[in-house]
């Protein structure tokens, strides 16, 4: 083909990127207060109150388009407290607690809860490594912060897999944990759009002990499934003792607030292996006989 001749598929108009690059050097209309800049490069304009619907659309589109381009179709969402420490950090806090009884009790509880960090880390590793043999690999997605979120991204990272972090702008300036795959590390302004991305591709929700944020996501997903607004999928709660003490499901049934069958929307699990086999049973995964990564001896 003669490349000097126009092709039938050549663009009729320049791209937006080309137009931006072709802008003339700043003149008297290039300073502050001028309305001359292109609308889609004008951050002051885009941040106006009236542009909220446009910003919401952009926040929905950006993670969606990037995940489509990277071939991500199925995810497992890992929720849990940002305050749960890695076991070695919790142990160090206990050794530094001194003789103050209150500090010792708090540190002992941190050590006790730190087992969930290890389980989240191992579960993410198992999901990442075992699902790589499936026709549709499964990617771990977390809220992108510390604690259980860090453990989820870390487990995937340690077996050479990719994972997703959906960070949110907060007053205390949440910092993404260092184990998220960079091209899959997103930041949100709108909680609602972030929640949509948690659920859109998820084949399961895995909840570790957590606070208000974890409860928010758990009950929102349960409500979507209960009301039929979202398809049923495994919802796994790590730590029966924690969840049973926290939420009196029997009282909800007794008072007629939920149907007795609604407690079948979720399952309790205790270990990473329990959680994986619940998923394997639900979806009929053809499980490899062994793992090859650093957690192989745990399976």
mmCIF file of N, CA and C in Angstrom, residues 79-172:
data_model
loop_
_atom_site.group_PDB
_atom_site.id
_atom_site.type_symbol
_atom_site.label_atom_id
_atom_site.label_comp_id
_atom_site.label_asym_id
_atom_site.label_seq_id
_atom_site.Cartn_x
_atom_site.Cartn_y
_atom_site.Cartn_z
ATOM 1 N N UNK A 79 -12.824 -6.482 51.847
ATOM 2 C CA UNK A 79 -13.055 -5.369 52.755
ATOM 3 C C UNK A 79 -12.536 -5.730 54.141
ATOM 4 N N UNK A 80 -12.273 -4.726 54.956
ATOM 5 C CA UNK A 80 -11.844 -4.954 56.329
ATOM 6 C C UNK A 80 -11.186 -3.708 56.885
ATOM 7 N N UNK A 81 -10.891 -3.749 58.135
ATOM 8 C CA UNK A 81 -10.398 -2.568 58.839
ATOM 9 C C UNK A 81 -9.035 -2.100 58.357
ATOM 10 N N UNK A 82 -8.899 -0.776 58.258
ATOM 11 C CA UNK A 82 -7.603 -0.173 57.965
ATOM 12 C C UNK A 82 -6.703 -0.206 59.193
ATOM 13 N N UNK A 83 -7.259 -0.560 60.349
ATOM 14 C CA UNK A 83 -6.520 -0.477 61.612
ATOM 15 C C UNK A 83 -5.909 -1.807 62.040
ATOM 16 N N UNK A 84 -6.200 -2.877 61.311
ATOM 17 C CA UNK A 84 -5.614 -4.169 61.653
ATOM 18 C C UNK A 84 -4.160 -4.193 61.192
ATOM 19 N N UNK A 85 -3.258 -4.538 62.093
ATOM 20 C CA UNK A 85 -1.823 -4.443 61.834
ATOM 21 C C UNK A 85 -1.249 -5.767 61.332
ATOM 22 N N UNK A 86 -0.145 -5.707 60.587
ATOM 23 C CA UNK A 86 0.607 -6.937 60.296
ATOM 24 C C UNK A 86 1.068 -7.554 61.617
ATOM 25 N N UNK A 87 1.131 -8.885 61.706
ATOM 26 C CA UNK A 87 1.491 -9.537 62.970
ATOM 27 C C UNK A 87 2.799 -9.032 63.575
ATOM 28 N N UNK A 88 3.808 -8.809 62.734
ATOM 29 C CA UNK A 88 5.096 -8.377 63.287
ATOM 30 C C UNK A 88 5.009 -6.971 63.880
ATOM 31 N N UNK A 89 4.179 -6.125 63.291
ATOM 32 C CA UNK A 89 4.000 -4.767 63.827
ATOM 33 C C UNK A 89 3.214 -4.821 65.126
ATOM 34 N N UNK A 90 2.161 -5.668 65.155
ATOM 35 C CA UNK A 90 1.367 -5.817 66.376
ATOM 36 C C UNK A 90 2.229 -6.352 67.522
ATOM 37 N N UNK A 91 3.092 -7.313 67.210
ATOM 38 C CA UNK A 91 3.977 -7.875 68.242
ATOM 39 C C UNK A 91 4.929 -6.814 68.777
ATOM 40 N N UNK A 92 5.419 -5.960 67.892
ATOM 41 C CA UNK A 92 6.319 -4.888 68.303
ATOM 42 C C UNK A 92 5.595 -3.892 69.216
ATOM 43 N N UNK A 93 4.338 -3.580 68.865
ATOM 44 C CA UNK A 93 3.546 -2.669 69.706
ATOM 45 C C UNK A 93 3.357 -3.253 71.107
ATOM 46 N N UNK A 94 3.146 -4.564 71.170
ATOM 47 C CA UNK A 94 2.964 -5.198 72.478
ATOM 48 C C UNK A 94 4.247 -5.136 73.295
ATOM 49 N N UNK A 95 5.374 -5.341 72.631
ATOM 50 C CA UNK A 95 6.652 -5.298 73.359
ATOM 51 C C UNK A 95 6.960 -3.895 73.856
ATOM 52 N N UNK A 96 6.374 -2.887 73.217
ATOM 53 C CA UNK A 96 6.623 -1.494 73.599
ATOM 54 C C UNK A 96 5.557 -0.952 74.550
ATOM 55 N N UNK A 97 4.560 -1.781 74.892
ATOM 56 C CA UNK A 97 3.433 -1.302 75.695
ATOM 57 C C UNK A 97 3.821 -1.013 77.135
ATOM 58 N N UNK A 98 4.935 -1.592 77.576
ATOM 59 C CA UNK A 98 5.396 -1.318 78.934
ATOM 60 C C UNK A 98 4.518 -1.955 79.981
ATOM 61 N N UNK A 99 4.281 -1.230 81.080
ATOM 62 C CA UNK A 99 3.518 -1.775 82.210
ATOM 63 C C UNK A 99 2.132 -1.159 82.335
ATOM 64 N N UNK A 100 1.796 -0.249 81.444
ATOM 65 C CA UNK A 100 0.470 0.367 81.489
ATOM 66 C C UNK A 100 -0.588 -0.671 81.099
ATOM 67 N N UNK A 101 -1.465 -0.989 82.016
ATOM 68 C CA UNK A 101 -2.430 -2.078 81.806
ATOM 69 C C UNK A 101 -3.326 -1.822 80.590
ATOM 70 N N UNK A 102 -3.783 -0.580 80.432
ATOM 71 C CA UNK A 102 -4.660 -0.269 79.301
ATOM 72 C C UNK A 102 -3.914 -0.426 77.975
ATOM 73 N N UNK A 103 -2.691 0.058 77.925
ATOM 74 C CA UNK A 103 -1.889 -0.055 76.708
ATOM 75 C C UNK A 103 -1.593 -1.518 76.384
ATOM 76 N N UNK A 104 -1.341 -2.316 77.429
ATOM 77 C CA UNK A 104 -1.062 -3.739 77.220
ATOM 78 C C UNK A 104 -2.298 -4.437 76.662
ATOM 79 N N UNK A 105 -3.479 -4.153 77.228
ATOM 80 C CA UNK A 105 -4.711 -4.780 76.739
ATOM 81 C C UNK A 105 -4.976 -4.418 75.286
ATOM 82 N N UNK A 106 -4.780 -3.135 74.947
ATOM 83 C CA UNK A 106 -4.991 -2.695 73.575
ATOM 84 C C UNK A 106 -4.016 -3.380 72.624
ATOM 85 N N UNK A 107 -2.769 -3.493 73.050
ATOM 86 C CA UNK A 107 -1.754 -4.132 72.205
ATOM 87 C C UNK A 107 -2.031 -5.618 72.056
ATOM 88 N N UNK A 108 -2.494 -6.257 73.129
ATOM 89 C CA UNK A 108 -2.838 -7.685 73.042
ATOM 90 C C UNK A 108 -3.978 -7.916 72.049
ATOM 91 N N UNK A 109 -4.946 -6.999 72.052
ATOM 92 C CA UNK A 109 -6.047 -7.124 71.093
ATOM 93 C C UNK A 109 -5.540 -6.930 69.666
ATOM 94 N N UNK A 110 -4.596 -6.013 69.462
ATOM 95 C CA UNK A 110 -4.014 -5.829 68.136
ATOM 96 C C UNK A 110 -3.309 -7.090 67.663
ATOM 97 N N UNK A 111 -2.615 -7.760 68.569
ATOM 98 C CA UNK A 111 -1.956 -9.022 68.218
ATOM 99 C C UNK A 111 -3.000 -10.065 67.840
ATOM 100 N N UNK A 112 -4.060 -10.146 68.628
ATOM 101 C CA UNK A 112 -5.120 -11.123 68.357
ATOM 102 C C UNK A 112 -5.766 -10.873 66.993
ATOM 103 N N UNK A 113 -6.036 -9.612 66.685
ATOM 104 C CA UNK A 113 -6.712 -9.282 65.425
ATOM 105 C C UNK A 113 -5.780 -9.370 64.225
ATOM 106 N N UNK A 114 -4.472 -9.352 64.482
ATOM 107 C CA UNK A 114 -3.518 -9.355 63.371
ATOM 108 C C UNK A 114 -3.551 -10.643 62.566
ATOM 109 N N UNK A 115 -4.147 -11.690 63.116
ATOM 110 C CA UNK A 115 -4.233 -12.937 62.345
ATOM 111 C C UNK A 115 -5.052 -12.733 61.076
ATOM 112 N N UNK A 116 -5.976 -11.769 61.120
ATOM 113 C CA UNK A 116 -6.800 -11.510 59.941
ATOM 114 C C UNK A 116 -5.982 -10.871 58.822
ATOM 115 N N UNK A 117 -4.944 -10.122 59.197
ATOM 116 C CA UNK A 117 -4.035 -9.582 58.176
ATOM 117 C C UNK A 117 -3.406 -10.731 57.413
ATOM 118 N N UNK A 118 -2.913 -11.719 58.138
ATOM 119 C CA UNK A 118 -2.277 -12.877 57.494
ATOM 120 C C UNK A 118 -3.273 -13.657 56.633
ATOM 121 N N UNK A 119 -4.502 -13.827 57.130
ATOM 122 C CA UNK A 119 -5.492 -14.567 56.350
ATOM 123 C C UNK A 119 -5.858 -13.819 55.069
ATOM 124 N N UNK A 120 -5.998 -12.508 55.153
ATOM 125 C CA UNK A 120 -6.311 -11.722 53.956
ATOM 126 C C UNK A 120 -5.174 -11.790 52.947
ATOM 127 N N UNK A 121 -3.963 -11.734 53.456
ATOM 128 C CA UNK A 121 -2.780 -11.821 52.593
ATOM 129 C C UNK A 121 -2.710 -13.177 51.903
ATOM 130 N N UNK A 122 -2.940 -14.248 52.662
ATOM 131 C CA UNK A 122 -2.888 -15.585 52.084
ATOM 132 C C UNK A 122 -4.050 -15.820 51.118
ATOM 133 N N UNK A 123 -5.232 -15.325 51.480
ATOM 134 C CA UNK A 123 -6.388 -15.507 50.608
ATOM 135 C C UNK A 123 -6.161 -14.815 49.261
ATOM 136 N N UNK A 124 -5.649 -13.586 49.280
ATOM 137 C CA UNK A 124 -5.390 -12.865 48.029
ATOM 138 C C UNK A 124 -4.363 -13.604 47.182
ATOM 139 N N UNK A 125 -3.352 -14.182 47.831
ATOM 140 C CA UNK A 125 -2.338 -14.951 47.095
ATOM 141 C C UNK A 125 -2.960 -16.180 46.443
ATOM 142 N N UNK A 126 -3.813 -16.884 47.187
ATOM 143 C CA UNK A 126 -4.462 -18.077 46.657
ATOM 144 C C UNK A 126 -5.345 -17.720 45.462
ATOM 145 N N UNK A 127 -6.169 -16.696 45.614
ATOM 146 C CA UNK A 127 -7.054 -16.264 44.518
ATOM 147 C C UNK A 127 -6.249 -15.915 43.280
ATOM 148 N N UNK A 128 -5.211 -15.131 43.474
ATOM 149 C CA UNK A 128 -4.419 -14.653 42.345
ATOM 150 C C UNK A 128 -3.721 -15.795 41.633
ATOM 151 N N UNK A 129 -3.100 -16.687 42.403
ATOM 152 C CA UNK A 129 -2.321 -17.747 41.779
ATOM 153 C C UNK A 129 -3.204 -18.846 41.199
ATOM 154 N N UNK A 130 -4.223 -19.255 41.934
ATOM 155 C CA UNK A 130 -5.063 -20.346 41.437
ATOM 156 C C UNK A 130 -5.929 -19.908 40.259
ATOM 157 N N UNK A 131 -6.396 -18.673 40.260
ATOM 158 C CA UNK A 131 -7.302 -18.256 39.190
ATOM 159 C C UNK A 131 -6.580 -17.956 37.884
ATOM 160 N N UNK A 132 -5.245 -17.873 37.912
ATOM 161 C CA UNK A 132 -4.517 -17.549 36.681
ATOM 162 C C UNK A 132 -4.654 -18.653 35.645
ATOM 163 N N UNK A 133 -5.079 -19.844 36.062
ATOM 164 C CA UNK A 133 -5.277 -20.945 35.122
ATOM 165 C C UNK A 133 -6.690 -20.960 34.544
ATOM 166 N N UNK A 134 -7.566 -20.109 35.071
ATOM 167 C CA UNK A 134 -8.943 -20.065 34.590
ATOM 168 C C UNK A 134 -9.026 -19.283 33.289
ATOM 169 N N UNK A 135 -10.081 -19.534 32.521
ATOM 170 C CA UNK A 135 -10.299 -18.776 31.292
ATOM 171 C C UNK A 135 -10.449 -17.288 31.590
ATOM 172 N N UNK A 136 -11.065 -16.992 32.733
ATOM 173 C CA UNK A 136 -11.214 -15.605 33.181
ATOM 174 C C UNK A 136 -10.503 -15.444 34.513
ATOM 175 N N UNK A 137 -9.283 -14.917 34.531
ATOM 176 C CA UNK A 137 -8.576 -14.719 35.806
ATOM 177 C C UNK A 137 -9.362 -13.802 36.738
ATOM 178 N N UNK A 138 -9.133 -13.980 38.025
ATOM 179 C CA UNK A 138 -9.818 -13.172 39.031
ATOM 180 C C UNK A 138 -8.805 -12.240 39.683
ATOM 181 N N UNK A 139 -9.155 -10.980 39.792
ATOM 182 C CA UNK A 139 -8.262 -9.975 40.366
ATOM 183 C C UNK A 139 -8.810 -9.501 41.709
ATOM 184 N N UNK A 140 -7.911 -9.364 42.671
ATOM 185 C CA UNK A 140 -8.285 -8.841 43.975
ATOM 186 C C UNK A 140 -8.442 -7.329 43.884
ATOM 187 N N UNK A 141 -9.501 -6.818 44.504
ATOM 188 C CA UNK A 141 -9.701 -5.371 44.569
ATOM 189 C C UNK A 141 -9.951 -4.987 46.027
ATOM 190 N N UNK A 142 -9.295 -3.924 46.468
ATOM 191 C CA UNK A 142 -9.452 -3.430 47.840
ATOM 192 C C UNK A 142 -9.708 -1.930 47.793
ATOM 193 N N UNK A 143 -9.914 -1.370 48.980
ATOM 194 C CA UNK A 143 -10.081 0.078 49.087
ATOM 195 C C UNK A 143 -8.782 0.842 48.999
ATOM 196 N N UNK A 144 -7.662 0.134 48.850
ATOM 197 C CA UNK A 144 -6.391 0.780 48.543
ATOM 198 C C UNK A 144 -5.585 1.284 49.710
ATOM 199 N N UNK A 145 -6.125 1.222 50.930
ATOM 200 C CA UNK A 145 -5.421 1.789 52.067
ATOM 201 C C UNK A 145 -4.612 0.760 52.850
ATOM 202 N N UNK A 146 -4.397 1.022 54.152
ATOM 203 C CA UNK A 146 -3.611 0.118 54.999
ATOM 204 C C UNK A 146 -4.458 -1.018 55.561
ATOM 205 N N UNK A 147 -3.904 -1.761 56.523
ATOM 206 C CA UNK A 147 -4.644 -2.801 57.211
ATOM 207 C C UNK A 147 -5.011 -3.960 56.307
ATOM 208 N N UNK A 148 -6.260 -4.398 56.384
ATOM 209 C CA UNK A 148 -6.735 -5.518 55.571
ATOM 210 C C UNK A 148 -6.606 -5.201 54.088
ATOM 211 N N UNK A 149 -6.803 -3.950 53.719
ATOM 212 C CA UNK A 149 -6.665 -3.560 52.312
ATOM 213 C C UNK A 149 -5.232 -3.804 51.833
ATOM 214 N N UNK A 150 -4.280 -3.378 52.622
ATOM 215 C CA UNK A 150 -2.877 -3.601 52.288
ATOM 216 C C UNK A 150 -2.583 -5.095 52.180
ATOM 217 N N UNK A 151 -3.124 -5.877 53.117
ATOM 218 C CA UNK A 151 -2.876 -7.317 53.107
ATOM 219 C C UNK A 151 -3.375 -7.950 51.813
ATOM 220 N N UNK A 152 -4.556 -7.516 51.337
ATOM 221 C CA UNK A 152 -5.092 -8.052 50.093
ATOM 222 C C UNK A 152 -4.214 -7.745 48.898
ATOM 223 N N UNK A 153 -3.828 -6.512 48.749
ATOM 224 C CA UNK A 153 -2.953 -6.142 47.636
ATOM 225 C C UNK A 153 -1.579 -6.791 47.766
ATOM 226 N N UNK A 154 -1.122 -6.917 48.995
ATOM 227 C CA UNK A 154 0.203 -7.507 49.231
ATOM 228 C C UNK A 154 0.238 -8.982 48.833
ATOM 229 N N UNK A 155 -0.808 -9.716 49.194
ATOM 230 C CA UNK A 155 -0.848 -11.131 48.849
ATOM 231 C C UNK A 155 -0.796 -11.359 47.355
ATOM 232 N N UNK A 156 -1.537 -10.548 46.607
ATOM 233 C CA UNK A 156 -1.517 -10.666 45.145
ATOM 234 C C UNK A 156 -0.140 -10.300 44.596
ATOM 235 N N UNK A 157 0.440 -9.236 45.123
ATOM 236 C CA UNK A 157 1.750 -8.757 44.663
ATOM 237 C C UNK A 157 2.834 -9.805 44.902
ATOM 238 N N UNK A 158 2.775 -10.497 46.023
ATOM 239 C CA UNK A 158 3.834 -11.436 46.403
ATOM 240 C C UNK A 158 3.862 -12.691 45.540
ATOM 241 N N UNK A 159 2.769 -12.971 44.840
ATOM 242 C CA UNK A 159 2.785 -14.118 43.920
ATOM 243 C C UNK A 159 2.853 -13.645 42.467
ATOM 244 N N UNK A 160 3.246 -12.376 42.279
ATOM 245 C CA UNK A 160 3.472 -11.856 40.933
ATOM 246 C C UNK A 160 2.223 -11.460 40.186
ATOM 247 N N UNK A 161 1.125 -11.257 40.895
ATOM 248 C CA UNK A 161 -0.130 -10.893 40.236
ATOM 249 C C UNK A 161 -0.439 -9.415 40.326
ATOM 250 N N UNK A 162 -1.424 -9.011 39.544
ATOM 251 C CA UNK A 162 -1.919 -7.635 39.581
ATOM 252 C C UNK A 162 -3.090 -7.559 40.554
ATOM 253 N N UNK A 163 -3.277 -6.388 41.153
ATOM 254 C CA UNK A 163 -4.450 -6.157 41.996
ATOM 255 C C UNK A 163 -4.840 -4.692 41.905
ATOM 256 N N UNK A 164 -6.055 -4.418 42.327
ATOM 257 C CA UNK A 164 -6.681 -3.109 42.138
ATOM 258 C C UNK A 164 -6.858 -2.421 43.483
ATOM 259 N N UNK A 165 -6.661 -1.120 43.508
ATOM 260 C CA UNK A 165 -6.928 -0.316 44.700
ATOM 261 C C UNK A 165 -7.835 0.844 44.349
ATOM 262 N N UNK A 166 -8.981 0.928 45.020
ATOM 263 C CA UNK A 166 -9.932 2.020 44.785
ATOM 264 C C UNK A 166 -9.853 2.980 45.962
ATOM 265 N N UNK A 167 -8.938 3.919 45.874
ATOM 266 C CA UNK A 167 -8.724 4.871 46.954
ATOM 267 C C UNK A 167 -9.782 5.969 46.928
ATOM 268 N N UNK A 168 -9.937 6.638 48.065
ATOM 269 C CA UNK A 168 -10.910 7.724 48.180
ATOM 270 C C UNK A 168 -10.228 8.917 48.843
ATOM 271 N N UNK A 169 -10.554 10.113 48.381
ATOM 272 C CA UNK A 169 -10.017 11.325 49.001
ATOM 273 C C UNK A 169 -10.706 11.522 50.347
ATOM 274 N N UNK A 170 -9.916 11.542 51.420
ATOM 275 C CA UNK A 170 -10.443 11.709 52.774
ATOM 276 C C UNK A 170 -9.720 12.854 53.468
ATOM 277 N N UNK A 171 -10.348 13.432 54.492
ATOM 278 C CA UNK A 171 -9.697 14.546 55.200
ATOM 279 C C UNK A 171 -8.318 14.203 55.738
ATOM 280 N N UNK A 172 -8.119 12.921 56.141
ATOM 281 C CA UNK A 172 -6.809 12.551 56.677
ATOM 282 C C UNK A 172 -5.863 12.074 55.575
#
